[in-house]
Tab-separated table of C-alpha atoms in Angstrom:
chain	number	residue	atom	x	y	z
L	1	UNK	CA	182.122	77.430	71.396
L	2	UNK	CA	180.600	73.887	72.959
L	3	UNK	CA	183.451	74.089	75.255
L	4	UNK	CA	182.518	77.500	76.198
L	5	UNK	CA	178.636	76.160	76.394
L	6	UNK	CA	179.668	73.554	78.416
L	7	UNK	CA	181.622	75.290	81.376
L	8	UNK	CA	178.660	77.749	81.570
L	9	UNK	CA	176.253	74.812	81.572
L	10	UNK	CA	178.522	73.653	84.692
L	11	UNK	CA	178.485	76.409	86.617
L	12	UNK	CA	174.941	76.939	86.614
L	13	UNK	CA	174.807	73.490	87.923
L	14	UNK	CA	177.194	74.231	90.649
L	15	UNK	CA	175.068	74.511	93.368
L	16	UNK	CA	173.519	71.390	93.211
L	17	UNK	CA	176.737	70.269	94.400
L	18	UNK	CA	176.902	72.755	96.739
L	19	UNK	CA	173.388	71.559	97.968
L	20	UNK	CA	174.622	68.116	98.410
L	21	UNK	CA	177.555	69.312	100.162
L	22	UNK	CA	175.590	71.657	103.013
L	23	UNK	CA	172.871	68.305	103.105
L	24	UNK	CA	176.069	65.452	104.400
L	25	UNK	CA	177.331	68.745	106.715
L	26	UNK	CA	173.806	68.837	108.375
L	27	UNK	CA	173.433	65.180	108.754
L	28	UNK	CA	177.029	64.900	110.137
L	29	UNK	CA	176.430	67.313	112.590
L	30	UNK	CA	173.160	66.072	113.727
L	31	UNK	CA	174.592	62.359	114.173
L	32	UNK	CA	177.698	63.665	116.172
L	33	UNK	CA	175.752	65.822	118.353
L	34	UNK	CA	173.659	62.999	119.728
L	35	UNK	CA	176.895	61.373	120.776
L	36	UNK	CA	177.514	64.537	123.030
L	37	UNK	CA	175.985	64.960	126.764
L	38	UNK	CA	175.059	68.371	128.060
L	39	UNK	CA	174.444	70.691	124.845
L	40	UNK	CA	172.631	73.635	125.723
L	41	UNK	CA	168.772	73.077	124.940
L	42	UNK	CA	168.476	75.698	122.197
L	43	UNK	CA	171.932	74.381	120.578
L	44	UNK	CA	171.023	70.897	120.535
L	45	UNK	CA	167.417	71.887	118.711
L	46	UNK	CA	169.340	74.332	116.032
L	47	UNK	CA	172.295	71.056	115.453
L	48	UNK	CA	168.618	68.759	115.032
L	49	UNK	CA	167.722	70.812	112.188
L	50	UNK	CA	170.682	69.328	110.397
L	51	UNK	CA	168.406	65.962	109.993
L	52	UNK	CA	166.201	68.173	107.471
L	53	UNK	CA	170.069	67.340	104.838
L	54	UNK	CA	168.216	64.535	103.710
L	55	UNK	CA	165.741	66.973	102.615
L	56	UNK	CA	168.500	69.120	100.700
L	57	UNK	CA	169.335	65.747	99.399
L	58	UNK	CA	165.655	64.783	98.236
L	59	UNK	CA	165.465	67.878	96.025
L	60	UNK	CA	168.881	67.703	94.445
L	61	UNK	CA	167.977	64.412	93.384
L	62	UNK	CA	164.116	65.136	91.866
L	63	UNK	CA	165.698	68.278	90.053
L	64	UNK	CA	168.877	66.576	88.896
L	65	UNK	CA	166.549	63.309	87.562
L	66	UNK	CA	164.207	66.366	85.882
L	67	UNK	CA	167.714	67.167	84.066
L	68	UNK	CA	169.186	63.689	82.919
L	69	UNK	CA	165.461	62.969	81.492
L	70	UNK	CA	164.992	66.162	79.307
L	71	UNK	CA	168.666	66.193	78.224
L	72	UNK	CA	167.965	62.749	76.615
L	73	UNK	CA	164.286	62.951	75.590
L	74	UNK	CA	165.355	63.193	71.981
L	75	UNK	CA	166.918	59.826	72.158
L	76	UNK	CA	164.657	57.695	71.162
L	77	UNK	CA	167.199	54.766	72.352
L	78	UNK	CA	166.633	55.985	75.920
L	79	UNK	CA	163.808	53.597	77.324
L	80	UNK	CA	162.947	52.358	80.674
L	81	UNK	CA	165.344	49.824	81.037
L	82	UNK	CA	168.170	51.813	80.322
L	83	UNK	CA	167.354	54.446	82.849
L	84	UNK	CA	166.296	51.579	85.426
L	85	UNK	CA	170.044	50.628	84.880
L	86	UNK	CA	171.331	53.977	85.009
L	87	UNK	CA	169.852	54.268	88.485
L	88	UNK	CA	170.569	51.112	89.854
L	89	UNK	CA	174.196	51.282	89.297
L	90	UNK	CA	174.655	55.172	90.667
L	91	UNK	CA	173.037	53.128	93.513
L	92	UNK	CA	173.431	49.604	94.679
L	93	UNK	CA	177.190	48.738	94.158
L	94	UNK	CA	178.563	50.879	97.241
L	95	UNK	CA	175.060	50.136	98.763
L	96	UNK	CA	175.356	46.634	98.625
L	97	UNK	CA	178.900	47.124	99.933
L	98	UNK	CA	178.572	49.139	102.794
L	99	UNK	CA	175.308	46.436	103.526
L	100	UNK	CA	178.114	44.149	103.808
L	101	UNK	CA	180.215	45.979	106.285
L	102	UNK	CA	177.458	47.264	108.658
L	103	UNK	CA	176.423	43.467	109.395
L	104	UNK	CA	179.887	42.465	110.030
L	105	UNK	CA	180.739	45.459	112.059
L	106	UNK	CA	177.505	45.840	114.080
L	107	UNK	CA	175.927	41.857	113.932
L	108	UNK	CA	172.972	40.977	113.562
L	109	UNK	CA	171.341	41.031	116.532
L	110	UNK	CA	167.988	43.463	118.339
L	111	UNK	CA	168.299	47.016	117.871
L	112	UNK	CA	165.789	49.751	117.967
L	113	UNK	CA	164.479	49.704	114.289
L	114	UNK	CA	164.124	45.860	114.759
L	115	UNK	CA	161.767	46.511	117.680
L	116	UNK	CA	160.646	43.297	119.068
L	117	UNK	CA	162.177	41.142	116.672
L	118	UNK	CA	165.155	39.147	117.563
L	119	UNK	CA	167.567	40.143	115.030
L	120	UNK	CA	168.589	40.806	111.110
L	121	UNK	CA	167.000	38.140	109.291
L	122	UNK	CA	168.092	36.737	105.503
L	123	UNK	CA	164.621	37.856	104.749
L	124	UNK	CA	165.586	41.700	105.854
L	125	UNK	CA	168.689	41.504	104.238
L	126	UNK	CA	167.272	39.871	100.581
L	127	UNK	CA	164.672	42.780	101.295
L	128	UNK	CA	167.769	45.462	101.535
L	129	UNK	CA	169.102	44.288	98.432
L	130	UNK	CA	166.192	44.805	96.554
L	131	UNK	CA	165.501	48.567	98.155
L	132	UNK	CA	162.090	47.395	99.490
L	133	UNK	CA	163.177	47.710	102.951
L	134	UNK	CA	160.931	50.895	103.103
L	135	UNK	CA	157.516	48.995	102.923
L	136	UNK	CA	158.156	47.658	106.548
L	137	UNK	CA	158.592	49.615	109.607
L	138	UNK	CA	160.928	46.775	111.419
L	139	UNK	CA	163.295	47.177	108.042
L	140	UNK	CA	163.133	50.308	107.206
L	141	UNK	CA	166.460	51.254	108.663
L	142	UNK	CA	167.860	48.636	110.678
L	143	UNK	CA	171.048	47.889	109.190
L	144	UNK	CA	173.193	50.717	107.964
L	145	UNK	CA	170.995	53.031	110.360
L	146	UNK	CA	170.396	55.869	107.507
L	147	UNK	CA	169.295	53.950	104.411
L	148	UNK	CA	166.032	54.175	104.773
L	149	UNK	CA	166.818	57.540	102.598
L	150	UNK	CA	168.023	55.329	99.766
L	151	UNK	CA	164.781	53.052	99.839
L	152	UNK	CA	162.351	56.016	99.820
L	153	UNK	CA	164.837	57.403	96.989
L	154	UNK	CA	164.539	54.099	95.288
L	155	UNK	CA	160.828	54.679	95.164
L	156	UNK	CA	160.956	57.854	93.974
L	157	UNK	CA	162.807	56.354	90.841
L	158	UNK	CA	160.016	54.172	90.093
L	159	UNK	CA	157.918	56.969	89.641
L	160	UNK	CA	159.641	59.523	87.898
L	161	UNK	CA	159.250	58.411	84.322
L	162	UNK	CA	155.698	58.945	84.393
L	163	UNK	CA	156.052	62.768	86.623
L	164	UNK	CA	158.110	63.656	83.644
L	165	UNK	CA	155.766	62.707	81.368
L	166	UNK	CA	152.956	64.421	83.182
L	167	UNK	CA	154.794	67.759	84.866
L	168	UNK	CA	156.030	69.922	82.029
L	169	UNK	CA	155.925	73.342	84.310
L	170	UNK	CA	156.105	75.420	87.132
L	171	UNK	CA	152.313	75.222	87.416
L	172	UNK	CA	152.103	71.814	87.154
L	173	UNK	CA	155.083	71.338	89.744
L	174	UNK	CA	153.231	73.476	92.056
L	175	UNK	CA	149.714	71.393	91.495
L	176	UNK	CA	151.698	68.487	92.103
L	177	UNK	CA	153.110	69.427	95.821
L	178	UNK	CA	149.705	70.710	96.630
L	179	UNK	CA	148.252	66.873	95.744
L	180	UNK	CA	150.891	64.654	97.088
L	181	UNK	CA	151.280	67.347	100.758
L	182	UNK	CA	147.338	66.939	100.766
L	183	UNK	CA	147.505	63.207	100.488
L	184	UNK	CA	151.010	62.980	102.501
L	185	UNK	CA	148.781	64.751	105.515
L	186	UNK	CA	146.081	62.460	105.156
L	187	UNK	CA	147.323	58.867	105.046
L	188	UNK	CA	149.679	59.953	108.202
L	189	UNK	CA	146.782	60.818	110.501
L	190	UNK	CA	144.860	57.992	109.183
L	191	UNK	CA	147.663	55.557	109.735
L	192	UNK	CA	148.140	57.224	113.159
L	193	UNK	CA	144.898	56.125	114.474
L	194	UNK	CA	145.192	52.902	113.052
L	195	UNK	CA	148.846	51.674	113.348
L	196	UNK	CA	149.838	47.706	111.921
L	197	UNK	CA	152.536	47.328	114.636
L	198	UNK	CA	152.073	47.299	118.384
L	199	UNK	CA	155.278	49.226	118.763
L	200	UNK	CA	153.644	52.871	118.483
L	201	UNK	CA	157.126	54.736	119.071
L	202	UNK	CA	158.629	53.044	115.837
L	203	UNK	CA	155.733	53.097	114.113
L	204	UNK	CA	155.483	57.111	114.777
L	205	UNK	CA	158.869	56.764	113.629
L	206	UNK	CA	157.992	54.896	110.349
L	207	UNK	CA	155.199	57.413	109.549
L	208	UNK	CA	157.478	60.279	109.507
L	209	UNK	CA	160.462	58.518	107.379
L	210	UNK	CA	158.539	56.441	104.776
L	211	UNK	CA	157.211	57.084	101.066
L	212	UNK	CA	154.316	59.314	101.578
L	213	UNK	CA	155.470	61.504	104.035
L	214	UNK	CA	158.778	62.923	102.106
L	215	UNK	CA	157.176	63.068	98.508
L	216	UNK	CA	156.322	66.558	98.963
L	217	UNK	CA	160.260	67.407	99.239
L	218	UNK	CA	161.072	65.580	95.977
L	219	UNK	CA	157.768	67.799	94.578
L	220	UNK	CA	159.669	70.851	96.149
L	221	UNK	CA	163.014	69.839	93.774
L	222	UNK	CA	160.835	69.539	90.471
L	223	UNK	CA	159.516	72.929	91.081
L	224	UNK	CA	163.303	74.118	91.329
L	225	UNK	CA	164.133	72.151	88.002
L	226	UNK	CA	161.503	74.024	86.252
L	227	UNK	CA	162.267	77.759	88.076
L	228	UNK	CA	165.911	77.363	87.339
L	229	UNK	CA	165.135	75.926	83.801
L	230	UNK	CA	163.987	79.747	82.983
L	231	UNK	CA	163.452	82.221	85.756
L	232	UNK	CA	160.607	83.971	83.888
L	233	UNK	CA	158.776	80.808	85.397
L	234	UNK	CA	158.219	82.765	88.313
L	235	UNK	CA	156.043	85.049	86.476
L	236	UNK	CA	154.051	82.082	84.494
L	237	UNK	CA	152.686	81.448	88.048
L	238	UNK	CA	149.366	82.277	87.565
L	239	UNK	CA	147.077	83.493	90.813
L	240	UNK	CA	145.302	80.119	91.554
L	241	UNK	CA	148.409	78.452	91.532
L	242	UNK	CA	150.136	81.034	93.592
L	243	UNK	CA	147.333	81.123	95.883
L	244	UNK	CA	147.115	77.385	96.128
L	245	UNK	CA	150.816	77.074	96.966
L	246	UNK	CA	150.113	79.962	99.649
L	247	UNK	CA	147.218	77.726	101.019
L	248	UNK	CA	149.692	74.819	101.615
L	249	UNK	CA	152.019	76.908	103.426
L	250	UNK	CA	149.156	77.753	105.853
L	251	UNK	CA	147.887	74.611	106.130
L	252	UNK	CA	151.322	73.025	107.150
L	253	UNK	CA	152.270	75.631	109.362
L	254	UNK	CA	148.325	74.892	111.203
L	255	UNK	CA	148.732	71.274	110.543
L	256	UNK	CA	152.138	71.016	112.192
L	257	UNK	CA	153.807	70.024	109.321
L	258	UNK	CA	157.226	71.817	110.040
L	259	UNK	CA	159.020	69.963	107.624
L	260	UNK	CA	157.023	70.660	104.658
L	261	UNK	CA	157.471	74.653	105.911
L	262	UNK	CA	161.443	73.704	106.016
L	263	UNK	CA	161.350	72.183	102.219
L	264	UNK	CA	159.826	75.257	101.373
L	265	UNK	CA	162.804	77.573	102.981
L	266	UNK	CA	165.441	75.250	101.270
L	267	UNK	CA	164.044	75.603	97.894
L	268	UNK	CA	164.127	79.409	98.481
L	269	UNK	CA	167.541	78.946	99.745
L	270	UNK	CA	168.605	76.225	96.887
L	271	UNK	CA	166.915	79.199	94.165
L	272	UNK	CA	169.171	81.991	96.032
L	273	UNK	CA	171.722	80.341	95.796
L	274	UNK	CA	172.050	79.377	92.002
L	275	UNK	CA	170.579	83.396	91.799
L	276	UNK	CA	172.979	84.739	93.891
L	277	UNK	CA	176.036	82.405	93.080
L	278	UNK	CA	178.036	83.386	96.236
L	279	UNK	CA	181.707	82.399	95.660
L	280	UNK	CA	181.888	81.131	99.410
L	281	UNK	CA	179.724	78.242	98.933
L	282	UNK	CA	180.394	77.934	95.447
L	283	UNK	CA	183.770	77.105	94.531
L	284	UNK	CA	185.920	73.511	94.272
L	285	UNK	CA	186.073	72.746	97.915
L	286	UNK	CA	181.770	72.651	97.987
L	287	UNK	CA	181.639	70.832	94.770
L	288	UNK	CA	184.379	68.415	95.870
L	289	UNK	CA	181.908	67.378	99.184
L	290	UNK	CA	178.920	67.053	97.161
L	291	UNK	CA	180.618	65.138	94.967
L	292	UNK	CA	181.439	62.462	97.939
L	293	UNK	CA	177.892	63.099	99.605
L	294	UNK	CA	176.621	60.032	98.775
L	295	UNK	CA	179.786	57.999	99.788
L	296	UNK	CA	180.107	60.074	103.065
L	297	UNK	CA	176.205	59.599	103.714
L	298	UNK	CA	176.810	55.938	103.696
L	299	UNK	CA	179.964	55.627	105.845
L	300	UNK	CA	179.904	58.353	108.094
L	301	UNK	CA	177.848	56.388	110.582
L	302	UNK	CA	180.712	53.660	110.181
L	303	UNK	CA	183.291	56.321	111.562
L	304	UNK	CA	181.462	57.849	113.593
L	305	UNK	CA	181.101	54.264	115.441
L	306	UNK	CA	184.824	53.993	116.017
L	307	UNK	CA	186.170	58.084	116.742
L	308	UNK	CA	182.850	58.028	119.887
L	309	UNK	CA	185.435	55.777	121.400
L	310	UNK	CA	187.841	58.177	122.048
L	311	UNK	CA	187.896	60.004	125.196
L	312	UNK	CA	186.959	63.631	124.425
L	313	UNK	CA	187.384	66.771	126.540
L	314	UNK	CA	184.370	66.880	129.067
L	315	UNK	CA	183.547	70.442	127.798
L	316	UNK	CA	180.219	70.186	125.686
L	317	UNK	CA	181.185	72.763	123.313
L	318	UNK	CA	184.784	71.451	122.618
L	319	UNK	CA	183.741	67.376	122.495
L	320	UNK	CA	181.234	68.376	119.811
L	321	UNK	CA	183.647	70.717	117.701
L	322	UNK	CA	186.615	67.898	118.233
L	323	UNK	CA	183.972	64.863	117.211
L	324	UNK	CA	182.777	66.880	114.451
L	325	UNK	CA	185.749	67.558	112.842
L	326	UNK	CA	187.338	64.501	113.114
L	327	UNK	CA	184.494	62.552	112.011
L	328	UNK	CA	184.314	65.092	108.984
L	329	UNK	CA	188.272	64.271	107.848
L	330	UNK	CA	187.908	60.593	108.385
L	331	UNK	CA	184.335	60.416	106.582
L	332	UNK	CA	185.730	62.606	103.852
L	333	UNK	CA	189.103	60.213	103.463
L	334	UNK	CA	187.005	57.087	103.634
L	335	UNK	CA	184.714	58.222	101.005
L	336	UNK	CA	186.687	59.645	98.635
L	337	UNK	CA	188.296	56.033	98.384
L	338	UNK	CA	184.856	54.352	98.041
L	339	UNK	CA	183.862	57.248	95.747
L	340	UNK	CA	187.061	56.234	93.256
L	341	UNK	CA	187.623	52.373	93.838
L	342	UNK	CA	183.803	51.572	94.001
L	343	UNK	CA	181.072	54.337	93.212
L	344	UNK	CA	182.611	56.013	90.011
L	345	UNK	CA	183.543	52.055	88.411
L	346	UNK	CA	179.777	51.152	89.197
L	347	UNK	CA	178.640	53.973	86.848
L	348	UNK	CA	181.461	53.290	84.346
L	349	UNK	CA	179.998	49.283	84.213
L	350	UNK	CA	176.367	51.226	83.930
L	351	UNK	CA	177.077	53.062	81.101
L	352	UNK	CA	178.983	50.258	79.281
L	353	UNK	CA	175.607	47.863	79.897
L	354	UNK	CA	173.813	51.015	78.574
L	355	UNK	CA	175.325	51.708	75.333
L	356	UNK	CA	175.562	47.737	74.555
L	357	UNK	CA	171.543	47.826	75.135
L	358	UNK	CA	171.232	50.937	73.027
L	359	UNK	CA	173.817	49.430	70.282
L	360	UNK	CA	171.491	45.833	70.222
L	361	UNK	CA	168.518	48.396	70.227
L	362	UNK	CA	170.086	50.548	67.172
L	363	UNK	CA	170.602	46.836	65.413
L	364	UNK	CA	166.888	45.699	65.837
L	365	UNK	CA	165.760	49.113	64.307
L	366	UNK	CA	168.014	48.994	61.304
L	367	UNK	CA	166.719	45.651	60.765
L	368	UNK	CA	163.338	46.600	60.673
L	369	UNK	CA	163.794	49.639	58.491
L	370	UNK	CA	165.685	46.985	55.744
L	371	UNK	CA	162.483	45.201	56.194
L	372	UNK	CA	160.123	47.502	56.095
């Protein structure tokens, strides 16, 4: 009977790796298209959409944190410093890796995100390896040239202790996007007017990809936790919450904020999905690519660098479906190496470090209890 539990448990959860999976698609196809001349207009703005993966990615994460925490709220074990752990080591050791290889590969010298500064400094790279690199638009993202996801993921970490703590349903999910889209809106126009870098391209840049800006999306993926939690959610929405969520709708789709309007489609799209459970996106091919998501997010840029070298036919169409698909196999081979050699033992050495902390933990207790 667990058994049977526990497959049903994994299926419903299915789509999350599914999600993952269509997020690295849309970011692969995205990257390879800019490396492709003469795309029809309205193609090359339907491929751009594919940045919004990250997105995808962003609300797979808040709702699968929103899962780990309640599934191990009864242990009293379970404190901050064993789910700091937990976090850093699903993280940093193919991180820090792939840190390693982009500086070798690419140098250190001027690039875009580095602006006017000469080059990647120790400072920038100590800064990296503490995933602070989001709290400066000249680091942000000028190394690996897409981890400027991880640091505003990083931050999100920091944070979600206490959102636990404070969101316990779909109403208070839904007050919560409101909030942080009203206060996302606000500090970007203010910080608009009044940039701290002289370099007003990248720091238009910086607005859009830091902190702030993207913390509606992760408020997006606790409102899916709590909906797929128990669909009769949707019905504890009561009108001022509705209406409020309505208003924000409206006031990004006035305010320009097409992204916000995009997180909003995905989460209908992520709910239809688990709803719906089409067997075309959900089956063992999906789950295996969200599985290597993370690994492919961090190396695809890596092989994309080295198939652009080959000559391609001249034919738009053809260069992008050839590029795409060979950047797809090669990503996927590459990662599902650094997903078994280096990702999967990082977690492994997590949870040993966790269970020694909760074993010294269990130790103090009973030695209190004798006392007491």
């Amino acid at each position: 009977m667990p058994e049977d539990k526990g497959k049903m448990e994994q299926d419903k959860l299915q789509f999350v790796d599914t999600l993952r999976a269509l997020a690295i698609i849309g970011v692969l196809l995205v990257h390879v298209s800019q490396h492709v001349d003469g795309l029809n207009g309205w193609l090359q703005k339907g491929l751009s959409i594919g940045a919004k993966g990250v997105a995808l990615f962003y609300m797979a994460s808040a709702f699968t944190l929103f899962l780990s925490l309640s599934r191990r709220s009864s242990d009293k074990r379970e404190g901050m410093v064993a789910y700091l752990w937990r976090r850093f080591f699903r993280i940093a050791p193919l991180y820090y890796m792939m840190l390693g290889i982009y500086l070798i590969v690419n140098g250190t010298g001027p690039r875009f995100w580095l602006g006017d500064q000469e080059g990647v400094t120790v400072t920038n790279i100590a800064v990296h390896a503490l995933f602070l690199n989001g709290l400066n638009p000249y680091w942000i993202n000028s190394i690996i040239g897409v981890e400027w996801s991880i640091a505003v993921e990083c931050m999100f970490y920091l944070f979600i202790p206490l959102l636990f703590k404070l969101i316990q349903s779909v109403r208070h999910a839904t007050w919560f996007v409101v909030m942080v889209l009203v206060a996302s809106f606000g500090l970007n126009t203010v910080f608009a007017q009044y940039p701290l870098i002289s370099d007003q391209s990248l720091w238009g840049h910086y607005l859009y990809l830091w902190f702030p800006n993207q913390l509606p999306v992760f408020g997006l993926g606790i409102l899916l936790f709590f909906i797929w939690k128990d669909e009769r959610h949707w019905k504890s929405v009561d009108p001022l919450s509705g209406g409020l969520l309505l208003v924000t709708v409206l006031f990004a789709f006035f305010g320009g904020m097409t992204d916000y309007l995009i997180g909003v489609g995905l989460l209908l799209g992520a709910y239809a999905l688990y709803h719906w459970q089409p067997k075309w996106l959900l089956n063992r091919v999906w789950s295996w690519i969200g599985r290597l998501s993370y690994s492919m997010y961090l190396t695809h840029m890596l092989v994309l660098g080295l198939i652009v070298q080959i000559k391609l036919p001249s034919a738009p169409l053809v260069s992008l479906s050839l590029l795409f698909i060979m950047t797809l196999l090669f990503t996927v081979g590459l990662s599902w190496f650094t997903y078994t050699w280096i990702e999967q033992p990082g977690i492994r050495l997590g949870k040993k470090l966790i269970s020694r902390i909760k074993s010294v933990r269990e130790q103090e207790d009973s030695v209190k209890e004798s006392v007491a």
